[in-house]
mmCIF file of C-alpha atoms and ligand atoms in Angstrom:
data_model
loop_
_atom_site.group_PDB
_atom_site.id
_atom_site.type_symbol
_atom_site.label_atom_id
_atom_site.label_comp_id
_atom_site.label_asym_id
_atom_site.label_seq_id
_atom_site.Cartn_x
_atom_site.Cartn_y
_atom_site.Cartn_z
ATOM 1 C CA UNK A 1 56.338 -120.579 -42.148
ATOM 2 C CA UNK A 2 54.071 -119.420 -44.771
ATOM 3 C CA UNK A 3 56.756 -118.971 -47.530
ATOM 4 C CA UNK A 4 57.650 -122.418 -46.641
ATOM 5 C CA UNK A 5 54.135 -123.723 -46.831
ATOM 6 C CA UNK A 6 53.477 -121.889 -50.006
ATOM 7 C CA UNK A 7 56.459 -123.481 -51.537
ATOM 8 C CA UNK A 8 55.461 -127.088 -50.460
ATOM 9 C CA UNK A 9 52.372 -126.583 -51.921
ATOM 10 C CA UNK A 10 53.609 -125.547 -55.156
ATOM 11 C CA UNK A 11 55.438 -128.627 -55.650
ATOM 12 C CA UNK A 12 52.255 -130.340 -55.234
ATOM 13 C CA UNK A 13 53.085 -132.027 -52.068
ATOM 14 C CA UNK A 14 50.503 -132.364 -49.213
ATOM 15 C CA UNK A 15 50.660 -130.312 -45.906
ATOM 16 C CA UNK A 16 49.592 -132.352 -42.489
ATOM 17 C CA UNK A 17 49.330 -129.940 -39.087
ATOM 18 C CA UNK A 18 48.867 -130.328 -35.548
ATOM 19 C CA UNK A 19 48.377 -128.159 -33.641
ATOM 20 C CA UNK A 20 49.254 -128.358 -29.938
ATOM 21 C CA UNK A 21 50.178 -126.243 -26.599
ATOM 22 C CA UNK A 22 53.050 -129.034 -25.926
ATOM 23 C CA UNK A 23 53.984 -130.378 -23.183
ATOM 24 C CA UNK A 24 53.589 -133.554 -25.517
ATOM 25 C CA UNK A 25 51.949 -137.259 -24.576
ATOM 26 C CA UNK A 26 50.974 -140.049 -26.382
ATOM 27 C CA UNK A 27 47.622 -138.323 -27.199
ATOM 28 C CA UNK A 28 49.502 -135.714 -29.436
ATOM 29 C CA UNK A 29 51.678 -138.442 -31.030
ATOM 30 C CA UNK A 30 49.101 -140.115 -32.283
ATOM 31 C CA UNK A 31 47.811 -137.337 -34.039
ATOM 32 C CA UNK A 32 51.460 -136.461 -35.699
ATOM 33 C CA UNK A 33 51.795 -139.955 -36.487
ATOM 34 C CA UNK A 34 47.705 -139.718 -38.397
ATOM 35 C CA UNK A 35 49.688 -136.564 -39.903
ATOM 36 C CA UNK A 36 52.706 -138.321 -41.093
ATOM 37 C CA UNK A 37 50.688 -141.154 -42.926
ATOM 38 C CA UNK A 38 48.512 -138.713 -44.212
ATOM 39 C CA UNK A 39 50.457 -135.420 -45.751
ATOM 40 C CA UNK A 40 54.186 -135.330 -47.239
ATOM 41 C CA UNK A 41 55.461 -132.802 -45.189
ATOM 42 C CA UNK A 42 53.810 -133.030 -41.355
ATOM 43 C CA UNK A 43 53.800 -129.352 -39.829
ATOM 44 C CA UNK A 44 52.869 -128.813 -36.022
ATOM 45 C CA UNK A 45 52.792 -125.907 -34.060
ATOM 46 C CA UNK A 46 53.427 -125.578 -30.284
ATOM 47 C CA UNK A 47 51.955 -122.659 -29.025
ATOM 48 C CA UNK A 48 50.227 -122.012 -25.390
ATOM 49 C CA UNK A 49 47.425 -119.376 -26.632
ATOM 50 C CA UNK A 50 46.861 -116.786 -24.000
ATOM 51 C CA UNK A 51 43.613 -115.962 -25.579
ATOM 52 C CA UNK A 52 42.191 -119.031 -24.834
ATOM 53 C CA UNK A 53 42.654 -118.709 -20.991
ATOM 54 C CA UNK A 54 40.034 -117.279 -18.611
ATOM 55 C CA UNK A 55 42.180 -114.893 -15.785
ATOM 56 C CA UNK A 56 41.554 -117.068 -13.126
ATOM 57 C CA UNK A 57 42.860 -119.821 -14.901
ATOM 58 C CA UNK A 58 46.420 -121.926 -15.476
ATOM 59 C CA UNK A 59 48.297 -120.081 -18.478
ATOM 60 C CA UNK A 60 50.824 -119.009 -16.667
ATOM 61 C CA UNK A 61 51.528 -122.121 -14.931
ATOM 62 C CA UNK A 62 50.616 -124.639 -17.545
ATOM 63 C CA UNK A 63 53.624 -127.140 -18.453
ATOM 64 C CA UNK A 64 55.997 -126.653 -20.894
ATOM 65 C CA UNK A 65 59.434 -128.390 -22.384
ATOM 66 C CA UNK A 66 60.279 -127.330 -25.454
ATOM 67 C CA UNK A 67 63.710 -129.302 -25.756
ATOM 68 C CA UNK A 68 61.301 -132.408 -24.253
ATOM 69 C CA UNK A 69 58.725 -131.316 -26.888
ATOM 70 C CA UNK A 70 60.820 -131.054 -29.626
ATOM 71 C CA UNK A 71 62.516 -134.787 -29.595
ATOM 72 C CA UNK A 72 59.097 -136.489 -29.332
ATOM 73 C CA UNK A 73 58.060 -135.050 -32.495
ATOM 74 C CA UNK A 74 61.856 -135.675 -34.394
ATOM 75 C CA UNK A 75 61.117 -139.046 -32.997
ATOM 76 C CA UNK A 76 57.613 -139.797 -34.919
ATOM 77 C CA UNK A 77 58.687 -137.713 -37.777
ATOM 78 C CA UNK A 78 57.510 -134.242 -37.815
ATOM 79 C CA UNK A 79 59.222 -132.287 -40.723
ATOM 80 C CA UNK A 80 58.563 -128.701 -39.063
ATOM 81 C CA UNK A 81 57.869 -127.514 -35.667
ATOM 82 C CA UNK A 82 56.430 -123.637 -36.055
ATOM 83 C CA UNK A 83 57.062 -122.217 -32.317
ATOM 84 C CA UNK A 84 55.840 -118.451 -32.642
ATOM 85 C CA UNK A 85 55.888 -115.951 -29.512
ATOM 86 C CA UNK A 86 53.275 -114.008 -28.430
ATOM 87 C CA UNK A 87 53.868 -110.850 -29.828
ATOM 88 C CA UNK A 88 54.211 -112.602 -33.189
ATOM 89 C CA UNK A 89 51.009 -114.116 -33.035
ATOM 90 C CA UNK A 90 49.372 -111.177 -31.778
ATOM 91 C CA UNK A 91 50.870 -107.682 -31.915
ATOM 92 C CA UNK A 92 49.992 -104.624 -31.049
ATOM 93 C CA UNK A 93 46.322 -103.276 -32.094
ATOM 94 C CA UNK A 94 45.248 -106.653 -32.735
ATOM 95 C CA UNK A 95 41.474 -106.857 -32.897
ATOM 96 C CA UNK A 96 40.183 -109.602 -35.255
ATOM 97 C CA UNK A 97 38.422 -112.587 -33.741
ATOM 98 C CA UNK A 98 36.536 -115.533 -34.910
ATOM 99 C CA UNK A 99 33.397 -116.236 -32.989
ATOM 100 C CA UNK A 100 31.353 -119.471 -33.559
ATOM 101 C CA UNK A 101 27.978 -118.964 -32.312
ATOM 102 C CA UNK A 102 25.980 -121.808 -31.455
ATOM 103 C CA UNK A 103 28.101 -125.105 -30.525
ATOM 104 C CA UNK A 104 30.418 -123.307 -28.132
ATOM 105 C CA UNK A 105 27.725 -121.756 -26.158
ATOM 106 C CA UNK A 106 26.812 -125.252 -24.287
ATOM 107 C CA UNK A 107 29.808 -127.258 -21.900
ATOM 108 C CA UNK A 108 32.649 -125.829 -21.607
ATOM 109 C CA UNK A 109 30.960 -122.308 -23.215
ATOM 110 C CA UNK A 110 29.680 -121.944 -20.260
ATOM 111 C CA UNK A 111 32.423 -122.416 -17.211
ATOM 112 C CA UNK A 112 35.121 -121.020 -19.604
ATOM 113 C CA UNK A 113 33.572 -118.151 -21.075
ATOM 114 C CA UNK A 114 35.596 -116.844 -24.339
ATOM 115 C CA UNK A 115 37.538 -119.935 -24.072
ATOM 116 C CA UNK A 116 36.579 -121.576 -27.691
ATOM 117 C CA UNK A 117 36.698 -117.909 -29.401
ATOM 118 C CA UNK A 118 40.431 -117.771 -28.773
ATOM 119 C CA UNK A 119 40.231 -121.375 -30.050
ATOM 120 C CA UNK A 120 38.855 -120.834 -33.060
ATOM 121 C CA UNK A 121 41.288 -117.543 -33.482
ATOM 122 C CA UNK A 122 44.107 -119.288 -33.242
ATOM 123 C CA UNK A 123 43.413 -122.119 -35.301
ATOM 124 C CA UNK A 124 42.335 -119.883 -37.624
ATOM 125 C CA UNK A 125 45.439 -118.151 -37.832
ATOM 126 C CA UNK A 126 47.414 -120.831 -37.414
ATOM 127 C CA UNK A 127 45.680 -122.600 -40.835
ATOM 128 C CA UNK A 128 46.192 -119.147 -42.426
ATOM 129 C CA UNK A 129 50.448 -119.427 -41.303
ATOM 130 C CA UNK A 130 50.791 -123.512 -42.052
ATOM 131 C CA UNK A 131 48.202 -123.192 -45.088
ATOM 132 C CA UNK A 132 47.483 -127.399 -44.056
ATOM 133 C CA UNK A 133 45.711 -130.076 -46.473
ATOM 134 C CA UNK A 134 44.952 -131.744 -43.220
ATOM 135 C CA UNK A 135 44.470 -130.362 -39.879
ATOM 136 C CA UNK A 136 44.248 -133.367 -37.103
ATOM 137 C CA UNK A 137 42.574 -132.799 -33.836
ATOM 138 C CA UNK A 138 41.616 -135.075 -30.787
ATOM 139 C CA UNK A 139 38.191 -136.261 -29.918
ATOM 140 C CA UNK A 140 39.106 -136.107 -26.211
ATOM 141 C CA UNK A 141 38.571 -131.537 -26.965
ATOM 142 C CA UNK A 142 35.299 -132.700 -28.431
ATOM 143 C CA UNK A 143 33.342 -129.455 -27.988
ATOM 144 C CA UNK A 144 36.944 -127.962 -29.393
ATOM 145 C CA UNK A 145 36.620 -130.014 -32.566
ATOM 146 C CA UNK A 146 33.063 -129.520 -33.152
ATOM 147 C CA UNK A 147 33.378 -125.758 -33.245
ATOM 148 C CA UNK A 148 37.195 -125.999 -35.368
ATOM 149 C CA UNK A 149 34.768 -128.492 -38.028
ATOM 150 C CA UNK A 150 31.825 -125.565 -37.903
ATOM 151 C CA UNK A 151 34.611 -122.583 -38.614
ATOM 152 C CA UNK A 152 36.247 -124.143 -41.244
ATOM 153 C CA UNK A 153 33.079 -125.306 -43.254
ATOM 154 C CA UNK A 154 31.156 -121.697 -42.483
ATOM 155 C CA UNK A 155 33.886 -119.872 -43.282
ATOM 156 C CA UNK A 156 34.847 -121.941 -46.901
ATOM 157 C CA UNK A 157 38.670 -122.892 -45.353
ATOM 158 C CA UNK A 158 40.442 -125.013 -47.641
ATOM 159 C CA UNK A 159 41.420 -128.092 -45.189
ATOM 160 C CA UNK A 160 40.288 -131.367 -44.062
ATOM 161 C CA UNK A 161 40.010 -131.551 -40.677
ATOM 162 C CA UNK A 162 40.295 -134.978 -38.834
ATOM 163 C CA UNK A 163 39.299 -135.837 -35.484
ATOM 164 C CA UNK A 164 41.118 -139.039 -33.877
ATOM 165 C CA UNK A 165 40.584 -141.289 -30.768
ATOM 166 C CA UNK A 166 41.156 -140.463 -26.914
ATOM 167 C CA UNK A 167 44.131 -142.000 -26.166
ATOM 168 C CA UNK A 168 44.130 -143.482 -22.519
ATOM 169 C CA UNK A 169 46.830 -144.709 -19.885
ATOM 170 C CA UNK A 170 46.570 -147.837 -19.140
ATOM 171 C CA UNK A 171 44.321 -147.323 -15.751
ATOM 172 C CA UNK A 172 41.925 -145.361 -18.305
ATOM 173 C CA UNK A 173 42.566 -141.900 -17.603
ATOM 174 C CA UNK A 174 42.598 -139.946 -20.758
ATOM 175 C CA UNK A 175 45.918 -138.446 -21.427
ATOM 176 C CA UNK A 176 46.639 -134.344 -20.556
ATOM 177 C CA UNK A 177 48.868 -132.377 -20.036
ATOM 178 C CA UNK A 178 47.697 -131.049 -16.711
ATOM 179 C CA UNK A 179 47.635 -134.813 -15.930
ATOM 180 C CA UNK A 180 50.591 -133.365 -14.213
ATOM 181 C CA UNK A 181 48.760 -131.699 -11.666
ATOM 182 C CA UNK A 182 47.380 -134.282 -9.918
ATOM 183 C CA UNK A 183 49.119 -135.443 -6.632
ATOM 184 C CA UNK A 184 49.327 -138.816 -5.543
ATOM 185 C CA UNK A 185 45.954 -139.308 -3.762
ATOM 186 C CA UNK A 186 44.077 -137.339 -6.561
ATOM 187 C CA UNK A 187 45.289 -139.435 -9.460
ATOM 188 C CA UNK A 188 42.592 -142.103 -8.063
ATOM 189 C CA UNK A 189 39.839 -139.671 -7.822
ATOM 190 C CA UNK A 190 40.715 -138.312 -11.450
ATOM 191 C CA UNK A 191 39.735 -142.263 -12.801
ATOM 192 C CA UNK A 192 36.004 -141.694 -11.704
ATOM 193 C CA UNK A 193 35.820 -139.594 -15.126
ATOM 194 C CA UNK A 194 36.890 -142.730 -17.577
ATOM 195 C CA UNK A 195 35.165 -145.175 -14.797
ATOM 196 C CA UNK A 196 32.159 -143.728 -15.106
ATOM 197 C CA UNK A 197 32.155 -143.360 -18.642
ATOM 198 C CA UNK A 198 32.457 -146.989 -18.962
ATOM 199 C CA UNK A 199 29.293 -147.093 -16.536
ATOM 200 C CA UNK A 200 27.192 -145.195 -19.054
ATOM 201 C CA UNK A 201 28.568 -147.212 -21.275
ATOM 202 C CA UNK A 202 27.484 -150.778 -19.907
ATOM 203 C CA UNK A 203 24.154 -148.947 -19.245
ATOM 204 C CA UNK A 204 23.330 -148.154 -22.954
ATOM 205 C CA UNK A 205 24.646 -150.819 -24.024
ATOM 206 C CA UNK A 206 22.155 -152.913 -21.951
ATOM 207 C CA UNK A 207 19.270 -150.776 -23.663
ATOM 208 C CA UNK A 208 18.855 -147.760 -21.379
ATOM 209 C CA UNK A 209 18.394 -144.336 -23.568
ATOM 210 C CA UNK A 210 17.182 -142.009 -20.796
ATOM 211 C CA UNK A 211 19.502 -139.199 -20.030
ATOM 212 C CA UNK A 212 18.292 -138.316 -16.640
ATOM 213 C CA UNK A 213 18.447 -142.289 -15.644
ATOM 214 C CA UNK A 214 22.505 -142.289 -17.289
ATOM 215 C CA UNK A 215 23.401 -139.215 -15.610
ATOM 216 C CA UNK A 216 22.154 -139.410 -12.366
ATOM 217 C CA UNK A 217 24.092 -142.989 -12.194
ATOM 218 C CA UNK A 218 27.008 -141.027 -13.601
ATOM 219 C CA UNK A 219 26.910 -138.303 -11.166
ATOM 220 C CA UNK A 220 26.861 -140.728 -8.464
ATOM 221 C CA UNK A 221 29.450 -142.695 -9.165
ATOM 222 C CA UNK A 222 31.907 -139.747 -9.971
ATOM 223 C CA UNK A 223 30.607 -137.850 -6.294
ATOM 224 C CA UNK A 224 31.665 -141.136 -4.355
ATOM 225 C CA UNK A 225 35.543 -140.290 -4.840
ATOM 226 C CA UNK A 226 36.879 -138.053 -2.971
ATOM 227 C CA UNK A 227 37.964 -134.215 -3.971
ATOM 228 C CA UNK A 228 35.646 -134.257 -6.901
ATOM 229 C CA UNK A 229 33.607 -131.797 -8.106
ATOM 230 C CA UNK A 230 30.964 -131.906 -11.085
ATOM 231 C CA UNK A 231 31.394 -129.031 -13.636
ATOM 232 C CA UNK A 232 29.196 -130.587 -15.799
ATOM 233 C CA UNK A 233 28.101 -134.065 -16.783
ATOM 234 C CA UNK A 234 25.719 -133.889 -19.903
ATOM 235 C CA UNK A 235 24.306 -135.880 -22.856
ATOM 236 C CA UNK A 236 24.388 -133.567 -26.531
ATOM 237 C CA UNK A 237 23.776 -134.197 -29.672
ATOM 238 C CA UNK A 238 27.379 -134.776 -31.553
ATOM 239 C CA UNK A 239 26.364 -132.079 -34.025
ATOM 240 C CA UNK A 240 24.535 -129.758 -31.861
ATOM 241 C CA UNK A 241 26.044 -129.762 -28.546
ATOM 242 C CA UNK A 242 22.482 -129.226 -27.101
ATOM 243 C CA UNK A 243 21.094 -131.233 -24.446
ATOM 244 C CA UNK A 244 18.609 -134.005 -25.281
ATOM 245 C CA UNK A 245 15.855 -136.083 -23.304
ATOM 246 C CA UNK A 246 16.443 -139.397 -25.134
ATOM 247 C CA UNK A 247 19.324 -141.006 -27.072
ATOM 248 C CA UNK A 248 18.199 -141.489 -30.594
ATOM 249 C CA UNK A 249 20.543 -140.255 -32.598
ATOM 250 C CA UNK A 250 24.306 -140.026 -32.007
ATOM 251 C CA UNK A 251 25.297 -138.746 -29.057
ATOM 252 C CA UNK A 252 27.953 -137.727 -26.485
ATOM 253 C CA UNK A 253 28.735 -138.389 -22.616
ATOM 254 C CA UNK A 254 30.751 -134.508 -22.041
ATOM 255 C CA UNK A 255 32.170 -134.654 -18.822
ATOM 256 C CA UNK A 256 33.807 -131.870 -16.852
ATOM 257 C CA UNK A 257 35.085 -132.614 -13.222
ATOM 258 C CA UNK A 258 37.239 -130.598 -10.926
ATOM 259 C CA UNK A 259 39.708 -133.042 -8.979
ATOM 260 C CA UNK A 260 40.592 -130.274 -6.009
ATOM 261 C CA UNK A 261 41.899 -127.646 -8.526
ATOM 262 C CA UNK A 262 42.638 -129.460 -11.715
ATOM 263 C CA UNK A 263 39.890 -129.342 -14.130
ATOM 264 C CA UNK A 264 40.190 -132.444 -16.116
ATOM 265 C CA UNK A 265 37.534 -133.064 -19.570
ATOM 266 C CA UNK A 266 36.821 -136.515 -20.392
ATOM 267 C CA UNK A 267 33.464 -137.834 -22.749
ATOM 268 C CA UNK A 268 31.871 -140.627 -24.639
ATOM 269 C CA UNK A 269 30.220 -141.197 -28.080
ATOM 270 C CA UNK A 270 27.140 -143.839 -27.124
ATOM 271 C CA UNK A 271 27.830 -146.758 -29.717
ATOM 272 C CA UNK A 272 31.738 -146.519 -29.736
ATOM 273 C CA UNK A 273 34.666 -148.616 -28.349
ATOM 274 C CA UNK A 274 35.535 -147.431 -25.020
ATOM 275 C CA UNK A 275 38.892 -148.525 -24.065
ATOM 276 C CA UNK A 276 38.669 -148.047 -20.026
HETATM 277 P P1 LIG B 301 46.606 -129.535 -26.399
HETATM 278 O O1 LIG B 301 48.090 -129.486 -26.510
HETATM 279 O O2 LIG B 301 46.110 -130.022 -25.067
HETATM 280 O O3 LIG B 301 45.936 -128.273 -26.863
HETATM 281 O O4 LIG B 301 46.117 -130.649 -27.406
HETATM 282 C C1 LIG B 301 46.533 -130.647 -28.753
HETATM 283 C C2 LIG B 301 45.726 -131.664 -29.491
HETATM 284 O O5 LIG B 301 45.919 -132.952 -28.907
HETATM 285 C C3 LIG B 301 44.219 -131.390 -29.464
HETATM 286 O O6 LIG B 301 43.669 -131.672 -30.740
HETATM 287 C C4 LIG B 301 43.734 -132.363 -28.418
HETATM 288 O O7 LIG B 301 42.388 -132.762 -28.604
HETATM 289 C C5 LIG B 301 44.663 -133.531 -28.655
HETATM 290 N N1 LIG B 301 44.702 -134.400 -27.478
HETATM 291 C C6 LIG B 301 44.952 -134.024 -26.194
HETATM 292 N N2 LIG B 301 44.869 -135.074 -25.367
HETATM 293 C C7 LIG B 301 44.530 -136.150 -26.142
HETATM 294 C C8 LIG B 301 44.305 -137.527 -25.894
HETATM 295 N N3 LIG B 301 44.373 -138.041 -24.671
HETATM 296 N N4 LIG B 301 43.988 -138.337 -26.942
HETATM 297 C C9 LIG B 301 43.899 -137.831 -28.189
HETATM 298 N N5 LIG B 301 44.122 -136.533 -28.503
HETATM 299 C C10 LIG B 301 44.437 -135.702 -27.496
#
């Protein structure tokens, strides 16, 4: 992959990567086709990172077709699929992580610790492997592409990294992989996320900037279905991550809810399009 890369780029042609864990929807088309109209040659990897999984959590059960995988992306044009194993990606006496303090600490920091430093890791390696102009990531990881933005301007990579919209089924739900989880009578408890992200929205957009006042309408709404439970549901800064009092400047609706054991992420930037 790298010789390959290296050799693109001497030609003077431009590299587009995604990078995914498969199991592919619409959500990571959309970012291969952004890729394709973007770069000259469009790169993705499919890789499910174990270092990104907690031990009580769903890497060894999480979905994955690579046959499936692999004709979605012929079919919106992806030049190069890199498909590494683990003991490629990391062999024996690895040791080398990349850690980014501050804007993985909040959300998802906190109910999956080490979570966003095998993130970062792996992206990190992963841009070292494709050597990308473009790396294009989904706003529906927000906290995910906050911190992959942070590394690669602290840490002088040589990319562009792009952050696209949540794609949605048509009911709302954002699109997932572990949508697959979700039996029949969960799949309308998993809606409360978008639904009451579309609450928030109607209240802001009426004039309301007090957190407490949003959330506690939010929290509400999403403990009326059934078999949900709240990880978190909190209003950051977009840069920060922190919590705030007030919306002033931009900020985010971060959502975490457990539908009986399926965790499923979902949030909001105030001031955007919501298409629930
Ligand atoms: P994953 O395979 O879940 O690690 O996701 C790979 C990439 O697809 C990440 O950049 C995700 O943010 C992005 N992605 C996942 N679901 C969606 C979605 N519903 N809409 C847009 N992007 C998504």
């Amino acid at each position: 992959m790298q010789a390959l890369s290296e050799s693109v780029r001497n030609t003077g042609q431009k590299i587009s990567f995604v990078p995914t864990m498969g199991y592919f929807h619409e959500g990571h088309l959309s970012l291969m086709r952004e890729g394709r109209s973007r770069g000259d040659v469009l790169a993705i990897s499919i890789y499910v990172n174990p270092t990104q999984f907690g031990p009580n959590e769903d890497f060894e059960k999480y979905p994955r077709d690579f046959e499936r995988d692999k004709a979605l992306a012929h079919g919106v044009g992806v030049d190069v699929i890199f498909y590494p194993e683990d003991r490629e990606m990391y062999p024996e006496h690895y040791q080398t992580y990349v850690n980014v303090e501050n804007v993985t600490q909040n959300l998802c920091g906190i109910s999956r610790p080490g979570h966003f430093r095998g993130v970062t890791t792996i992206c990190a390696k992963l841009f070292n492997i494709v050597k990308p102009h473009f790396a294009i990531f989904g706003k529906k990881d927000f906290q995910q592409l906050v911190a992959v933005k942070r590394m690669v301007l602290d840490l002088n990579m040589d990319l562009e990294v792009i952050g696209m919209p949540i794609v949605r089924e048509a009911d709302g739900l954002a699109m997932s992989s572990r949508n697959v989880y979700l039996k029949v009578d969960e799949r309308e408890s998993a809606l409360s996320l978008s639904r009451s992200l579309k609450v928030a929205k109607q209240m802001y957009d009426r004039g309301e900037r007090d957190v407490t006042a949003i959330l506690g309408l939010v929290r509400k709404y999403i403990e009326g279905y059934p078999h949900t439970s709240i990880d978190y549901a909190k209003i950051c800064g977009t840069t920060t991550l922190e919590e705030i009092g007030r919306i002033e400047d931009e900020a985010v609706l971060a959502l975490a809810v457990r539908i009986n054991n399926t965790r499923l992420i979902d949030n909001y930037v105030f001031g955007m399009d919501l298409d629930v």
